[in-house]
Amino acid sequence: MSGRDLRSIGVFTILAFALAWLLALPLWFGDGLAAPWFTLVAAATMMTPAIAALVVVFFVERSQHKTWTLGLWPLRPVRSLLGYAALGIIVSIALVLVALPVGALLGVYPADFVNFSAFQQVLDERAGAAGVAEIPIPIGALIVIQLATLPLAAFINLIPALGEELGWRGWLLPKLMPLGTLPALLISGVIWGLWHAPLILLGYNYPDAPGWLGVTMMVGMCILVGAVFGWLRLRSGLVWPAALAHAAFNGAGGTYLLFAKAGEHVDTTQATILGWSGWIVPLALVVILIATRRFAPRSTHDREARLTQTTG
């Protein structure tokens, strides 16, 4: 890796982190996660990696093929792009959901897969607040509807997810690949995890954990999940499958509330995809992908051919 590449990575990382902290300052000096503008701040923060990547590509590297460098273009071969996009959505949702029975088997996730008591409690409270005796739709049907609509979240959440992926997997991961696949995945995952610190230290995702533990857990999760997103980026040659996977992942994150037992506390350092029990399946997946050499990016010949088709 050249000194110019190291400089670009340094500028990108510093800028992404600085912007994230800058946007979080109103929360730190205000009501934290309870602030009425928290959702707006969180959404804006997700755009900071994209801003950092664009600054580097346009003003530091001044790349000739900027959209290709970021993995935005060309959108071909179409069949491959659509295949990896669909795979990313399915795999992301599956990883979030499978973490729940795994956590239940290990005794760290208080599950109720029969009566859905925690979800039923929420529905009863909402019905009472609306002055209705009960929700007319059976709870089982509501669960099915919730799960069936999860893929839609990949498209609803695509813009903010692309804000992150344009930086982490669109630009940073390929830039780190000269170090080797495993180092690139580890470094990009650690950077991604630490970037969450401004919100994690306020209690986001890990409300019961001390700050240092919350950040550590977030880094661990980001390494594993980021490796899956990285696989999509490298194999497809584009950032879109990773962005859709990230969007679907975020959209499915709250499903643990559907299957929890009423009155029981969920410790996210241990349960759900955020906790150690939820890392078992993605870790196994990443090991398999590495062992079968599925992280190998598209060949230089393929990428040059795509560029030629686009520009010529």
GROMACS .gro file of N, CA and C in nm, residues 73 100 188 198 206:
model
   15
   73TRP      N    1  -2.116   0.231  -1.002
   73TRP     CA    2  -2.138   0.213  -1.146
   73TRP      C    3  -2.024   0.133  -1.205
  100LEU      N    4  -3.208  -1.507   1.734
  100LEU     CA    5  -3.306  -1.519   1.843
  100LEU      C    6  -3.320  -1.662   1.895
  188SER      N    7  -1.146  -0.253   0.851
  188SER     CA    8  -1.267  -0.179   0.815
  188SER      C    9  -1.378  -0.201   0.918
  198PRO      N   10  -1.999   0.789   1.928
  198PRO     CA   11  -2.075   0.903   1.981
  198PRO      C   12  -2.215   0.866   2.029
  206TYR      N   13  -2.682  -0.054   2.343
  206TYR     CA   14  -2.642  -0.127   2.463
  206TYR      C   15  -2.673  -0.041   2.586
   0.00000   0.00000   0.00000
